[in-house]
Amino acid sequence: MHYSHLHLIGNLTGLALTTAFGWVSRVPPRAALAWLMAWPLTHLAFLWAVPELKHYGGLSGVVHAGVAIVIAHLLVTGTRGQRAVAAAVLAGLLAKIATETPWGEAVQRHDGWDIGIAPMAHVTGVLSGVACLALVWAASRLASRSNAHD
């Protein structure tokens, strides 16, 4: 659910850019699995972190999870150039989150948006994305060890 056309367009644009970032970077399909796993976790963590919120709609937390997954993947496994790009995107992401002041009001008004923004959703998305990628990596390592012993 989105609260306005601008809100929907913003999230669809974020999804498209995140997908393109992962595609161009040749992030493996297991990263998409981590992104899928992060979807419900992002929202559950957000609801736990901000219990006073009466309603919420959108995918911005999930978009942030996807960006964090691509960044983390590239920082760990990427080429030197990919790591440099990932580090720059990470710096931008951290600056964006810090300027949104997620420790402030649960819903905030920002110039240019016709809806209230819930910046803690962005934080829970980043944390959920990285956690789910770590789980997928761990499962992949366990599976490869198991196959090596067979």
Coordinates of N, CA and C in Angstrom, one line a residue:
M1 N 0.8 -1.2 0.0 CA 0.0 0.0 0.0 C 0.9 1.2 0.0
H2 N 0.5 2.2 -0.8 CA 1.2 3.5 -0.9 C 0.2 4.6 -0.7
Y3 N 0.6 5.6 0.0 CA -0.3 6.7 0.4 C -0.4 7.8 -0.7
S4 N 0.3 7.8 -1.7 CA 0.2 8.7 -2.8 C 0.9 8.2 -4.1
H5 N 0.6 8.8 -5.2 CA 1.3 8.4 -6.4 C 2.8 8.7 -6.3
L6 N 3.1 9.8 -5.7 CA 4.5 10.2 -5.6 C 5.2 9.1 -4.7
H7 N 4.6 8.6 -3.7 CA 5.1 7.6 -2.8 C 5.4 6.3 -3.6
L8 N 4.4 5.9 -4.4 CA 4.5 4.7 -5.2 C 5.7 4.9 -6.2
I9 N 5.7 6.0 -6.9 CA 6.7 6.2 -7.9 C 8.1 6.2 -7.3
G10 N 8.2 6.9 -6.1 CA 9.5 6.9 -5.4 C 10.0 5.5 -5.1
N11 N 9.1 4.6 -4.5 CA 9.5 3.3 -4.2 C 9.8 2.4 -5.4
L12 N 9.0 2.6 -6.5 CA 9.2 1.8 -7.7 C 10.5 2.2 -8.3
T13 N 10.9 3.5 -8.3 CA 12.1 4.0 -8.8 C 13.3 3.4 -8.0
G14 N 13.1 3.4 -6.6 CA 14.1 2.8 -5.8 C 14.3 1.3 -6.0
L15 N 13.2 0.6 -6.2 CA 13.3 -0.9 -6.5 C 14.0 -1.1 -7.9
A16 N 13.7 -0.3 -8.9 CA 14.4 -0.4 -10.2 C 15.9 -0.1 -10.1
L17 N 16.2 1.0 -9.4 CA 17.6 1.3 -9.3 C 18.4 0.3 -8.5
T18 N 17.8 -0.2 -7.4 CA 18.4 -1.3 -6.6 C 18.7 -2.5 -7.4
T19 N 17.6 -2.9 -8.2 CA 17.8 -4.1 -9.1 C 18.8 -3.9 -10.1
A20 N 18.9 -2.7 -10.7 CA 19.9 -2.4 -11.7 C 21.3 -2.4 -11.1
F21 N 21.4 -1.9 -9.9 CA 22.7 -1.9 -9.2 C 23.2 -3.3 -9.0
G22 N 22.3 -4.2 -8.5 CA 22.7 -5.6 -8.3 C 23.0 -6.3 -9.6
W23 N 22.2 -6.0 -10.6 CA 22.4 -6.7 -11.9 C 23.7 -6.3 -12.6
V24 N 24.0 -5.0 -12.6 CA 25.2 -4.5 -13.2 C 26.4 -5.0 -12.4
S25 N 26.3 -5.2 -11.1 CA 27.4 -5.6 -10.3 C 27.5 -7.2 -10.3
R26 N 26.6 -7.8 -11.0 CA 26.6 -9.3 -11.1 C 26.5 -10.0 -9.7
V27 N 25.6 -9.4 -8.9 CA 25.4 -10.0 -7.6 C 24.6 -11.3 -7.8
P28 N 25.0 -12.4 -7.2 CA 24.4 -13.7 -7.4 C 23.0 -13.8 -7.0
P29 N 22.2 -14.8 -7.5 CA 20.8 -15.0 -7.1 C 20.6 -15.1 -5.7
R30 N 21.5 -15.7 -4.9 CA 21.3 -15.8 -3.5 C 21.1 -14.5 -2.8
A31 N 21.6 -13.4 -3.4 CA 21.4 -12.1 -2.8 C 19.9 -11.7 -2.9
A32 N 19.3 -12.1 -4.0 CA 17.9 -11.9 -4.2 C 17.1 -12.7 -3.2
L33 N 17.5 -13.9 -2.8 CA 16.9 -14.6 -1.8 C 17.0 -13.9 -0.4
A34 N 18.2 -13.3 -0.2 CA 18.3 -12.5 1.1 C 17.4 -11.3 1.1
W35 N 17.2 -10.7 -0.1 CA 16.3 -9.5 -0.2 C 14.9 -10.0 0.1
L36 N 14.5 -11.1 -0.5 CA 13.1 -11.6 -0.2 C 12.9 -12.0 1.3
M37 N 14.0 -12.5 1.9 CA 13.9 -12.8 3.3 C 13.8 -11.6 4.2
A38 N 14.5 -10.5 3.7 CA 14.5 -9.3 4.4 C 13.2 -8.5 4.4
W39 N 12.3 -8.8 3.4 CA 11.1 -8.1 3.3 C 10.2 -8.2 4.6
P40 N 9.9 -9.4 5.0 CA 9.0 -9.4 6.3 C 9.8 -9.0 7.5
L41 N 11.1 -9.4 7.5 CA 11.9 -9.0 8.7 C 12.0 -7.5 8.9
T42 N 12.2 -6.8 7.8 CA 12.2 -5.3 7.8 C 11.0 -4.8 8.5
H43 N 9.8 -5.2 8.1 CA 8.6 -4.7 8.6 C 8.4 -5.1 10.1
L44 N 8.7 -6.4 10.4 CA 8.6 -6.8 11.8 C 9.5 -6.0 12.7
A45 N 10.7 -5.8 12.3 CA 11.7 -5.1 13.1 C 11.2 -3.6 13.2
F46 N 10.7 -3.1 12.2 CA 10.2 -1.7 12.2 C 9.0 -1.6 13.2
L47 N 8.1 -2.5 13.1 CA 6.9 -2.5 14.1 C 7.4 -2.6 15.5
W48 N 8.4 -3.5 15.7 CA 8.9 -3.6 17.1 C 9.6 -2.3 17.5
A49 N 10.4 -1.7 16.6 CA 11.1 -0.5 17.0 C 10.2 0.7 17.2
V50 N 9.1 0.8 16.5 CA 8.2 1.9 16.5 C 6.8 1.5 16.8
P51 N 6.5 0.9 18.1 CA 5.2 0.4 18.4 C 4.1 1.4 18.4
E52 N 4.4 2.7 18.5 CA 3.4 3.7 18.6 C 2.8 4.1 17.2
L53 N 3.4 3.6 16.2 CA 2.9 3.9 14.8 C 1.6 3.2 14.6
K54 N 0.6 4.0 14.2 CA -0.8 3.4 14.0 C -0.9 2.7 12.7
H55 N -0.2 3.2 11.6 CA -0.3 2.5 10.3 C 0.9 2.9 9.5
Y56 N 1.2 2.1 8.5 CA 2.4 2.2 7.7 C 2.2 1.6 6.4
G57 N 2.7 2.2 5.4 CA 2.6 1.7 4.0 C 3.8 2.0 3.2
G58 N 4.1 1.1 2.2 CA 5.3 1.4 1.4 C 6.3 0.3 1.4
L59 N 7.3 0.6 0.6 CA 8.4 -0.4 0.5 C 9.8 0.2 0.8
S60 N 9.8 1.4 1.3 CA 11.1 2.1 1.4 C 12.1 1.3 2.3
G61 N 11.6 0.7 3.3 CA 12.5 -0.2 4.2 C 13.1 -1.3 3.4
V62 N 12.3 -2.0 2.5 CA 12.7 -3.1 1.7 C 13.7 -2.6 0.7
V63 N 13.5 -1.4 0.1 CA 14.4 -0.9 -0.9 C 15.8 -0.7 -0.2
H64 N 15.8 -0.1 1.0 CA 17.0 0.1 1.7 C 17.7 -1.3 2.0
A65 N 16.9 -2.3 2.3 CA 17.5 -3.6 2.5 C 18.2 -4.1 1.3
G66 N 17.6 -3.9 0.1 CA 18.2 -4.3 -1.1 C 19.5 -3.6 -1.4
V67 N 19.5 -2.3 -1.1 CA 20.8 -1.5 -1.3 C 21.9 -2.1 -0.4
A68 N 21.5 -2.3 0.9 CA 22.5 -2.8 1.9 C 23.0 -4.1 1.5
I69 N 22.2 -5.0 0.9 CA 22.6 -6.3 0.5 C 23.6 -6.2 -0.6
V70 N 23.4 -5.4 -1.6 CA 24.3 -5.2 -2.8 C 25.6 -4.6 -2.2
I71 N 25.5 -3.6 -1.4 CA 26.7 -3.0 -0.8 C 27.6 -4.0 -0.1
A72 N 26.9 -4.8 0.8 CA 27.6 -5.8 1.6 C 28.3 -6.8 0.8
H73 N 27.5 -7.3 -0.2 CA 28.0 -8.3 -1.1 C 29.3 -7.8 -1.8
L74 N 29.2 -6.6 -2.4 CA 30.4 -6.1 -3.1 C 31.5 -5.8 -2.2
L75 N 31.3 -5.3 -1.0 CA 32.4 -5.0 -0.1 C 33.2 -6.3 0.3
V76 N 32.5 -7.4 0.4 CA 33.1 -8.6 0.8 C 33.7 -9.4 -0.4
T77 N 33.0 -9.4 -1.6 CA 33.4 -10.3 -2.7 C 33.7 -9.6 -3.9
G78 N 33.6 -8.3 -4.0 CA 33.7 -7.5 -5.2 C 35.2 -7.3 -5.6
T79 N 35.4 -6.9 -6.8 CA 36.7 -6.4 -7.3 C 37.1 -5.1 -6.6
R80 N 38.3 -4.7 -6.8 CA 38.7 -3.5 -6.2 C 37.8 -2.3 -6.6
G81 N 37.5 -2.2 -7.9 CA 36.6 -1.1 -8.3 C 35.2 -1.2 -7.8
Q82 N 34.7 -2.5 -7.7 CA 33.3 -2.7 -7.1 C 33.3 -2.3 -5.6
R83 N 34.4 -2.6 -4.9 CA 34.5 -2.3 -3.5 C 34.5 -0.8 -3.3
A84 N 35.2 -0.1 -4.2 CA 35.2 1.4 -4.2 C 33.9 2.0 -4.4
V85 N 33.2 1.5 -5.4 CA 31.8 2.0 -5.6 C 30.9 1.7 -4.5
A86 N 31.0 0.5 -3.9 CA 30.1 0.1 -2.8 C 30.4 0.9 -1.6
A87 N 31.7 1.2 -1.4 CA 32.1 2.1 -0.2 C 31.5 3.5 -0.4
A88 N 31.5 4.0 -1.6 CA 30.9 5.3 -1.9 C 29.4 5.3 -1.7
V89 N 28.7 4.3 -2.2 CA 27.3 4.1 -2.0 C 27.0 4.0 -0.5
L90 N 27.8 3.2 0.2 CA 27.6 3.0 1.7 C 27.7 4.4 2.4
A91 N 28.7 5.2 2.0 CA 28.8 6.5 2.6 C 27.6 7.4 2.4
G92 N 27.1 7.3 1.2 CA 25.9 8.1 0.9 C 24.7 7.5 1.6
L93 N 24.6 6.2 1.7 CA 23.4 5.6 2.5 C 23.5 6.0 3.9
L94 N 24.7 5.9 4.5 CA 24.8 6.3 6.0 C 24.5 7.8 6.2
A95 N 25.0 8.6 5.3 CA 24.7 10.0 5.4 C 23.2 10.3 5.2
K96 N 22.5 9.6 4.3 CA 21.1 9.8 4.1 C 20.3 9.4 5.4
I97 N 20.7 8.3 5.9 CA 20.0 7.8 7.1 C 20.2 8.7 8.3
A98 N 21.5 9.2 8.5 CA 21.8 10.1 9.6 C 21.0 11.4 9.4
T99 N 20.9 12.0 8.2 CA 20.2 13.2 8.0 C 18.7 13.1 8.2
E100 N 18.2 11.8 8.1 CA 16.8 11.6 8.3 C 16.4 11.6 9.8
T101 N 17.4 11.5 10.6 CA 17.2 11.5 12.1 C 16.2 10.4 12.5
P102 N 16.5 9.1 12.3 CA 15.5 8.1 12.7 C 15.3 8.0 14.2
W103 N 16.1 8.6 15.0 CA 15.9 8.6 16.4 C 14.9 9.7 16.9
G104 N 14.5 10.5 15.9 CA 13.5 11.5 16.2 C 12.1 11.0 16.1
E105 N 11.2 11.9 15.7 CA 9.8 11.5 15.6 C 9.6 10.3 14.7
A106 N 8.6 9.4 15.0 CA 8.4 8.2 14.2 C 8.0 8.6 12.7
V107 N 7.2 9.6 12.6 CA 6.7 10.0 11.3 C 7.2 11.5 11.1
Q108 N 7.9 11.8 10.0 CA 8.4 13.1 9.8 C 8.0 13.6 8.5
R109 N 7.9 14.9 8.4 CA 7.5 15.6 7.1 C 8.8 16.2 6.5
H110 N 9.0 15.9 5.2 CA 10.2 16.4 4.5 C 9.7 17.1 3.3
D111 N 10.4 18.2 3.0 CA 10.1 19.0 1.8 C 10.2 18.1 0.6
G112 N 9.2 18.2 -0.3 CA 9.2 17.5 -1.6 C 8.3 16.2 -1.5
W113 N 8.0 15.8 -0.3 CA 7.1 14.6 -0.1 C 5.7 15.0 0.3
D114 N 4.7 14.3 -0.2 CA 3.4 14.6 0.1 C 2.8 13.7 1.2
I115 N 3.7 12.9 1.8 CA 3.3 12.0 2.9 C 4.3 12.1 4.0
G116 N 4.0 11.6 5.1 CA 4.9 11.5 6.2 C 5.9 10.4 5.9
I117 N 7.2 10.6 6.3 CA 8.2 9.6 6.2 C 8.5 8.9 7.5
A118 N 8.7 7.6 7.5 CA 9.1 6.9 8.7 C 10.5 6.4 8.6
P119 N 11.5 7.2 8.9 CA 12.9 6.9 8.7 C 13.4 5.6 9.4
M120 N 12.8 5.2 10.5 CA 13.2 4.0 11.1 C 13.0 2.8 10.2
A121 N 12.1 2.9 9.3 CA 11.9 1.8 8.3 C 13.2 1.6 7.5
H122 N 13.8 2.7 7.2 CA 15.1 2.6 6.4 C 16.2 1.9 7.2
V123 N 16.3 2.3 8.5 CA 17.3 1.6 9.4 C 17.0 0.1 9.5
T124 N 15.7 -0.2 9.8 CA 15.4 -1.7 9.9 C 15.6 -2.4 8.6
G125 N 15.4 -1.7 7.5 CA 15.7 -2.3 6.2 C 17.2 -2.7 6.0
V126 N 18.0 -1.7 6.3 CA 19.5 -1.9 6.2 C 19.9 -3.0 7.1
L127 N 19.5 -3.0 8.3 CA 19.9 -4.0 9.3 C 19.4 -5.4 8.9
S128 N 18.1 -5.5 8.5 CA 17.5 -6.7 8.0 C 18.2 -7.3 6.8
G129 N 18.5 -6.4 5.9 CA 19.2 -6.8 4.6 C 20.5 -7.5 4.9
V130 N 21.3 -6.8 5.7 CA 22.6 -7.3 6.0 C 22.5 -8.6 6.8
A131 N 21.6 -8.7 7.7 CA 21.4 -9.9 8.5 C 21.0 -11.1 7.6
C132 N 20.1 -10.8 6.7 CA 19.6 -11.9 5.9 C 20.7 -12.4 4.9
L133 N 21.5 -11.4 4.4 CA 22.6 -11.8 3.5 C 23.6 -12.7 4.3
A134 N 23.9 -12.3 5.5 CA 24.7 -13.1 6.4 C 24.2 -14.6 6.6
L135 N 22.9 -14.7 6.8 CA 22.2 -16.0 6.9 C 22.4 -16.8 5.6
V136 N 22.1 -16.1 4.5 CA 22.2 -16.8 3.2 C 23.7 -17.3 3.0
W137 N 24.6 -16.4 3.3 CA 26.1 -16.8 3.1 C 26.4 -18.0 4.0
A138 N 25.9 -18.0 5.3 CA 26.2 -19.1 6.2 C 25.6 -20.4 5.7
A139 N 24.3 -20.3 5.2 CA 23.7 -21.5 4.7 C 24.4 -22.1 3.5
S140 N 24.9 -21.2 2.7 CA 25.6 -21.6 1.5 C 26.9 -22.3 1.8
R141 N 27.6 -21.7 2.8 CA 28.9 -22.3 3.3 C 28.6 -23.7 3.9
L142 N 27.6 -23.8 4.7 CA 27.2 -25.1 5.3 C 26.9 -26.1 4.2
A143 N 26.2 -25.7 3.2 CA 25.8 -26.6 2.1 C 27.0 -27.1 1.3
S144 N 27.9 -26.1 1.1 CA 29.1 -26.5 0.3 C 30.0 -27.4 1.1
R145 N 30.1 -27.2 2.4 CA 30.9 -28.1 3.3 C 30.3 -29.5 3.3
S146 N 28.9 -29.6 3.4 CA 28.2 -30.8 3.4 C 28.5 -31.6 2.1
N147 N 28.4 -30.9 1.0 CA 28.6 -31.5 -0.3 C 30.1 -32.0 -0.5
A148 N 31.0 -31.2 0.1 CA 32.4 -31.6 0.0 C 32.7 -32.9 0.8
H149 N 31.9 -33.1 1.8 CA 32.1 -34.3 2.6 C 31.4 -35.6 2.1
D150 N 30.5 -35.4 1.1 CA 29.8 -36.5 0.6 C 30.6 -37.3 -0.4

